[in-house]
Amino acid sequence: TESYRFEHVLGRGAFGEVVLGVDLHSDRQYAIKKLATASLRQGNLKAEIHILKEMRHPNIISLREVFATEEYVYLVMEYAKGGALLDVVVREGKLSESFAAACCMQIADALQFMHARGIVHRDVKPENVLIDSTGHVKLCDFGSALDLQPVMTSVLTAIAEQAVKKDAKHKKNRCASFVGTAEYVAPEILEGCAETTTAVDLWSIGVMTFQLLTGRVPFKDKTEYLTMQAVLKGKYVYPPEANVSSAAKDFIDKPVSYTHLRAHETEADLVCRLLLE
Ligand code: ATP
Ligand code: MG
């Protein structure tokens, strides 16, 4: 902690906060995620650090170093000055198709890189997409990421236990290993603990594209539970005033409607085809 000067809070999440830190020697800015050391025991923090360390890609936030005190673990990450993509959507109402396409293409690229290495992000959404000072977008928040290698089954179990405890009320209606965010979650996850595949990230990218172009998410209801029911029904309509082009609709409809297609094609093939068409 003595090598950084902590400035303002950049964002808050479920387990801690992200603070702007300045390196006292170089005067460079970093985003420092501060998490309670106690959460190390929950397993997913270890996975988050491990995965983030491995994932070196221009469209993935890079991890510089990790240090810990008795109380906290600090993840020192590259600082994305432009903030979260969600804030841009909220501010602008909706994005132009060319800007949205540029963002989605970069995120698809990051996902393809991760998926090739057996990592599923599981929480792709505009809140977890950051914009850097040059306007490039970067995927962040690997707190829900899953390594498909069998070594990680202990993490899955820990997450599952946590999810069950957290929402005992809706227990029978949701998968025990539900992680992520209801609005962006793929139906097969809600349906009955089907094995998680990289295809779940493609669903989320479809949902995210819808949101970037219309200013709202396709599946949304009063409660998280009702939102999940909407996801399972799978019906959504484009607000006519958003004027979404048929090419963009095609890009969204493929990952979001065809569970079958997502599940049976390799994500790389699908993403490439969607982007090249
Ligand atoms: P979890 O879902 O594991 O609880 P979280 O949501 O608490 O994670 P992040 O999503 O990593 O944590 O970060 C929370 C917010 O902090 C982001 O939405 C973003 O606004 C801000 N933030 C995170 N990392 C950076 C960064 N590298 N540069 C700028 N802002 C960041
Ligand atoms: Mg987050």
XYZ file of C-alpha atoms and ligand atoms in Angstrom:
309
model
C 0.000 0.000 0.000
C 2.883 2.403 0.634
C 3.794 2.466 -3.066
C 0.453 3.919 -4.130
C -1.513 7.014 -3.287
C -5.216 6.230 -3.197
C -7.548 8.722 -4.804
C -11.279 8.494 -5.497
C -13.501 5.416 -5.823
C -14.050 4.389 -9.455
C -16.749 1.836 -8.846
C -18.277 -0.547 -6.402
C -19.254 -4.167 -6.783
C -20.553 -7.084 -4.825
C -17.334 -7.837 -2.960
C -15.433 -4.612 -2.700
C -14.517 -1.387 -4.411
C -12.215 -0.179 -7.154
C -10.114 2.874 -6.323
C -7.897 5.050 -8.507
C -4.312 4.624 -7.313
C -1.242 6.580 -8.335
C 2.169 4.908 -8.293
C 4.327 7.162 -6.117
C 7.463 6.446 -8.147
C 6.210 6.688 -11.715
C 3.138 8.882 -11.125
C 1.176 6.469 -13.325
C -2.493 5.807 -12.631
C -3.901 2.359 -11.861
C -7.283 0.950 -10.940
C -6.923 -0.933 -7.686
C -9.601 -3.435 -6.747
C -9.779 -3.900 -2.993
C -11.332 -7.091 -1.707
C -11.685 -8.434 1.817
C -9.070 -11.105 2.475
C -11.878 -13.205 3.954
C -13.343 -13.600 0.467
C -10.195 -15.508 -0.561
C -11.731 -18.472 1.174
C -14.757 -18.323 -1.105
C -12.580 -19.622 -3.865
C -13.624 -17.310 -6.669
C -11.146 -14.588 -5.750
C -8.288 -17.033 -6.194
C -9.718 -17.991 -9.565
C -10.186 -14.329 -10.525
C -6.542 -13.524 -9.825
C -5.275 -16.659 -11.482
C -7.350 -16.159 -14.635
C -6.661 -12.417 -14.897
C -2.924 -13.101 -14.643
C -3.068 -15.564 -17.517
C -5.222 -13.485 -19.849
C -2.960 -11.103 -21.728
C -4.932 -9.554 -24.567
C -5.371 -5.979 -25.870
C -9.094 -6.114 -25.073
C -8.759 -7.546 -21.580
C -7.836 -5.360 -18.608
C -4.341 -6.331 -17.555
C -3.261 -7.121 -14.042
C -0.048 -5.462 -12.921
C 0.424 -6.912 -9.480
C -1.359 -8.265 -6.448
C -0.564 -7.457 -2.858
C -2.299 -8.143 0.406
C -2.553 -6.900 3.951
C -4.156 -8.833 6.764
C -7.546 -7.424 5.883
C -7.481 -6.807 2.145
C -6.234 -8.152 -1.155
C -5.400 -5.474 -3.731
C -5.500 -6.151 -7.457
C -3.537 -3.476 -9.287
C -4.930 -3.215 -12.817
C -4.430 -1.009 -15.815
C -6.661 2.057 -15.489
C -9.344 2.574 -18.127
C -9.918 6.306 -18.116
C -13.142 6.298 -20.123
C -15.026 4.311 -17.486
C -17.681 1.677 -18.078
C -19.550 1.312 -21.371
C -22.783 1.202 -19.381
C -22.288 4.799 -18.289
C -21.871 5.849 -21.908
C -25.124 4.114 -22.877
C -26.956 5.686 -19.961
C -25.567 9.102 -20.808
C -26.199 8.921 -24.560
C -29.455 6.961 -24.454
C -28.195 4.637 -27.167
C -25.103 4.203 -29.306
C -24.610 4.435 -33.065
C -24.420 1.115 -34.867
C -20.844 1.709 -35.948
C -19.653 2.465 -32.419
C -21.630 -0.466 -30.976
C -20.188 -2.782 -33.645
C -16.638 -1.631 -32.872
C -17.170 -2.328 -29.165
C -18.758 -5.737 -29.721
C -16.087 -6.779 -32.177
C -13.358 -6.064 -29.630
C -15.221 -7.914 -26.889
C -15.834 -10.843 -29.242
C -12.114 -10.877 -29.909
C -11.338 -10.975 -26.187
C -13.872 -13.772 -25.676
C -12.493 -15.793 -28.526
C -9.046 -15.538 -26.946
C -10.367 -16.630 -23.546
C -12.544 -19.395 -24.911
C -9.623 -20.872 -26.811
C -7.947 -21.193 -23.410
C -10.912 -22.806 -21.716
C -12.085 -19.768 -19.780
C -15.727 -18.639 -19.720
C -16.316 -15.077 -18.473
C -19.965 -15.582 -17.421
C -20.671 -11.921 -16.643
C -20.383 -10.097 -19.964
C -22.355 -6.840 -19.753
C -21.740 -3.125 -20.453
C -20.851 -2.550 -16.792
C -17.896 -4.896 -17.190
C -16.671 -3.369 -20.438
C -14.324 -0.441 -19.879
C -13.091 2.217 -22.276
C -9.445 3.271 -22.188
C -7.939 6.650 -23.025
C -7.567 5.739 -26.710
C -11.187 4.631 -27.078
C -10.494 0.913 -27.132
C -12.705 -1.312 -25.012
C -11.526 -3.844 -22.470
C -13.302 -6.636 -20.697
C -12.933 -6.574 -16.905
C -14.297 -8.263 -13.800
C -13.274 -11.894 -13.841
C -15.013 -12.459 -10.510
C -17.478 -14.880 -12.129
C -15.120 -16.413 -14.668
C -14.858 -20.161 -14.897
C -11.929 -22.277 -15.912
C -13.403 -25.272 -17.709
C -10.513 -27.442 -16.565
C -11.683 -30.050 -14.054
C -9.195 -28.741 -11.467
C -11.610 -25.938 -10.850
C -14.597 -27.995 -9.748
C -13.966 -26.953 -6.156
C -14.600 -23.335 -7.183
C -17.861 -24.300 -8.826
C -18.968 -26.046 -5.679
C -18.123 -22.996 -3.571
C -20.009 -20.697 -5.927
C -22.965 -23.051 -6.003
C -23.177 -23.163 -2.230
C -23.007 -19.409 -2.081
C -25.736 -18.950 -4.682
C -28.052 -21.363 -2.914
C -27.571 -19.601 0.396
C -28.009 -16.181 -1.135
C -31.350 -16.862 -2.712
C -32.977 -19.740 -0.906
C -36.403 -18.374 -1.804
C -36.131 -19.120 -5.488
C -33.987 -22.154 -4.998
C -36.119 -24.607 -6.865
C -36.383 -22.337 -9.870
C -32.759 -21.589 -10.397
C -29.630 -23.459 -11.097
C -27.470 -23.929 -8.044
C -24.421 -22.681 -9.868
C -26.068 -19.483 -11.148
C -23.583 -16.671 -11.329
C -23.609 -13.530 -13.398
C -26.507 -11.167 -13.873
C -30.117 -12.190 -14.566
C -30.626 -9.769 -17.460
C -27.677 -11.221 -19.383
C -27.744 -14.878 -18.403
C -28.253 -17.609 -21.004
C -31.410 -19.717 -20.611
C -29.555 -23.021 -20.494
C -27.980 -21.912 -17.214
C -31.433 -21.306 -15.735
C -32.911 -24.414 -17.238
C -31.320 -27.031 -15.092
C -27.623 -26.942 -14.578
C -26.665 -27.937 -18.063
C -22.928 -28.038 -18.321
C -21.538 -24.524 -18.724
C -20.028 -23.925 -22.141
C -18.378 -20.931 -23.730
C -21.663 -20.350 -25.591
C -23.135 -18.606 -22.544
C -20.888 -15.605 -23.234
C -22.285 -15.355 -26.757
C -25.803 -15.024 -25.415
C -24.632 -12.169 -23.187
C -22.908 -10.407 -26.066
C -26.193 -10.576 -28.001
C -28.079 -9.097 -25.046
C -25.424 -6.428 -24.689
C -25.631 -5.487 -28.383
C -29.411 -5.089 -28.059
C -28.858 -2.780 -25.099
C -26.192 -0.672 -26.807
C -28.493 -0.090 -29.786
C -31.766 0.504 -27.958
C -30.749 1.795 -24.538
C -32.502 -1.011 -22.714
C -32.058 -4.728 -22.094
C -34.305 -7.198 -23.969
C -35.297 -9.169 -20.863
C -36.298 -7.205 -17.804
C -39.033 -7.451 -15.212
C -39.776 -6.216 -11.717
C -37.734 -8.818 -9.874
C -34.695 -10.922 -10.656
C -36.917 -13.984 -10.607
C -39.375 -12.556 -13.154
C -36.477 -11.409 -15.313
C -35.237 -14.991 -15.368
C -38.682 -16.155 -16.449
C -38.525 -13.641 -19.301
C -35.123 -15.010 -20.323
C -36.546 -18.526 -20.344
C -39.493 -17.434 -22.512
C -36.977 -15.806 -24.805
C -39.343 -13.253 -26.375
C -38.143 -9.745 -26.966
C -39.156 -6.811 -29.138
C -37.135 -4.002 -30.619
C -38.462 -0.564 -29.673
C -39.475 0.898 -33.078
C -38.032 4.325 -32.224
C -34.575 2.754 -31.877
C -34.468 2.079 -35.646
C -32.272 -0.987 -35.363
C -31.044 -2.073 -38.806
C -31.830 -5.536 -40.090
C -28.126 -6.426 -40.156
C -27.816 -5.544 -36.472
C -31.000 -7.467 -35.652
C -29.546 -10.460 -37.398
C -26.384 -10.209 -35.303
C -28.458 -10.085 -32.099
C -31.089 -12.659 -33.037
C -28.586 -15.370 -33.863
C -26.864 -15.689 -30.511
C -29.944 -14.775 -28.524
C -32.515 -16.993 -30.203
C -30.667 -20.033 -31.371
C -29.576 -21.809 -28.221
C -29.102 -24.788 -30.412
C -26.766 -23.027 -32.764
C -24.715 -21.575 -29.937
C -24.412 -24.915 -28.228
C -23.364 -26.880 -31.263
C -20.975 -24.600 -32.998
C -17.645 -23.563 -31.700
C -17.872 -20.025 -30.443
C -15.007 -18.980 -32.637
C -16.848 -20.102 -35.760
C -20.022 -18.396 -34.684
C -18.429 -15.119 -33.712
C -16.371 -15.033 -36.883
C -19.374 -15.715 -39.030
C -21.509 -13.125 -37.268
C -18.835 -10.520 -37.644
C -17.953 -11.286 -41.229
C -21.444 -11.492 -42.650
P -17.566 -8.627 -8.798
O -18.627 -8.804 -9.833
O -16.509 -9.662 -8.785
O -18.108 -8.260 -7.455
P -17.169 -5.937 -9.115
O -18.359 -5.662 -9.940
O -17.139 -5.624 -7.682
O -16.757 -7.402 -9.287
P -15.509 -4.780 -11.147
O -16.610 -5.017 -12.104
O -14.180 -5.361 -11.438
O -15.884 -5.215 -9.691
O -15.372 -3.222 -10.935
C -16.460 -2.421 -10.505
C -16.493 -1.098 -11.267
O -15.274 -0.365 -11.042
C -16.567 -1.249 -12.783
O -17.887 -1.406 -13.237
C -15.929 0.069 -13.246
O -16.856 1.120 -13.196
C -14.848 0.303 -12.200
N -13.570 -0.262 -12.661
C -13.140 -1.533 -12.472
N -11.937 -1.744 -13.018
C -11.564 -0.591 -13.594
C -10.414 -0.174 -14.348
N -9.412 -1.015 -14.614
N -10.373 1.099 -14.798
C -11.405 1.945 -14.538
N -12.522 1.613 -13.856
C -12.614 0.371 -13.370
Mg -18.633 -5.772 -12.169
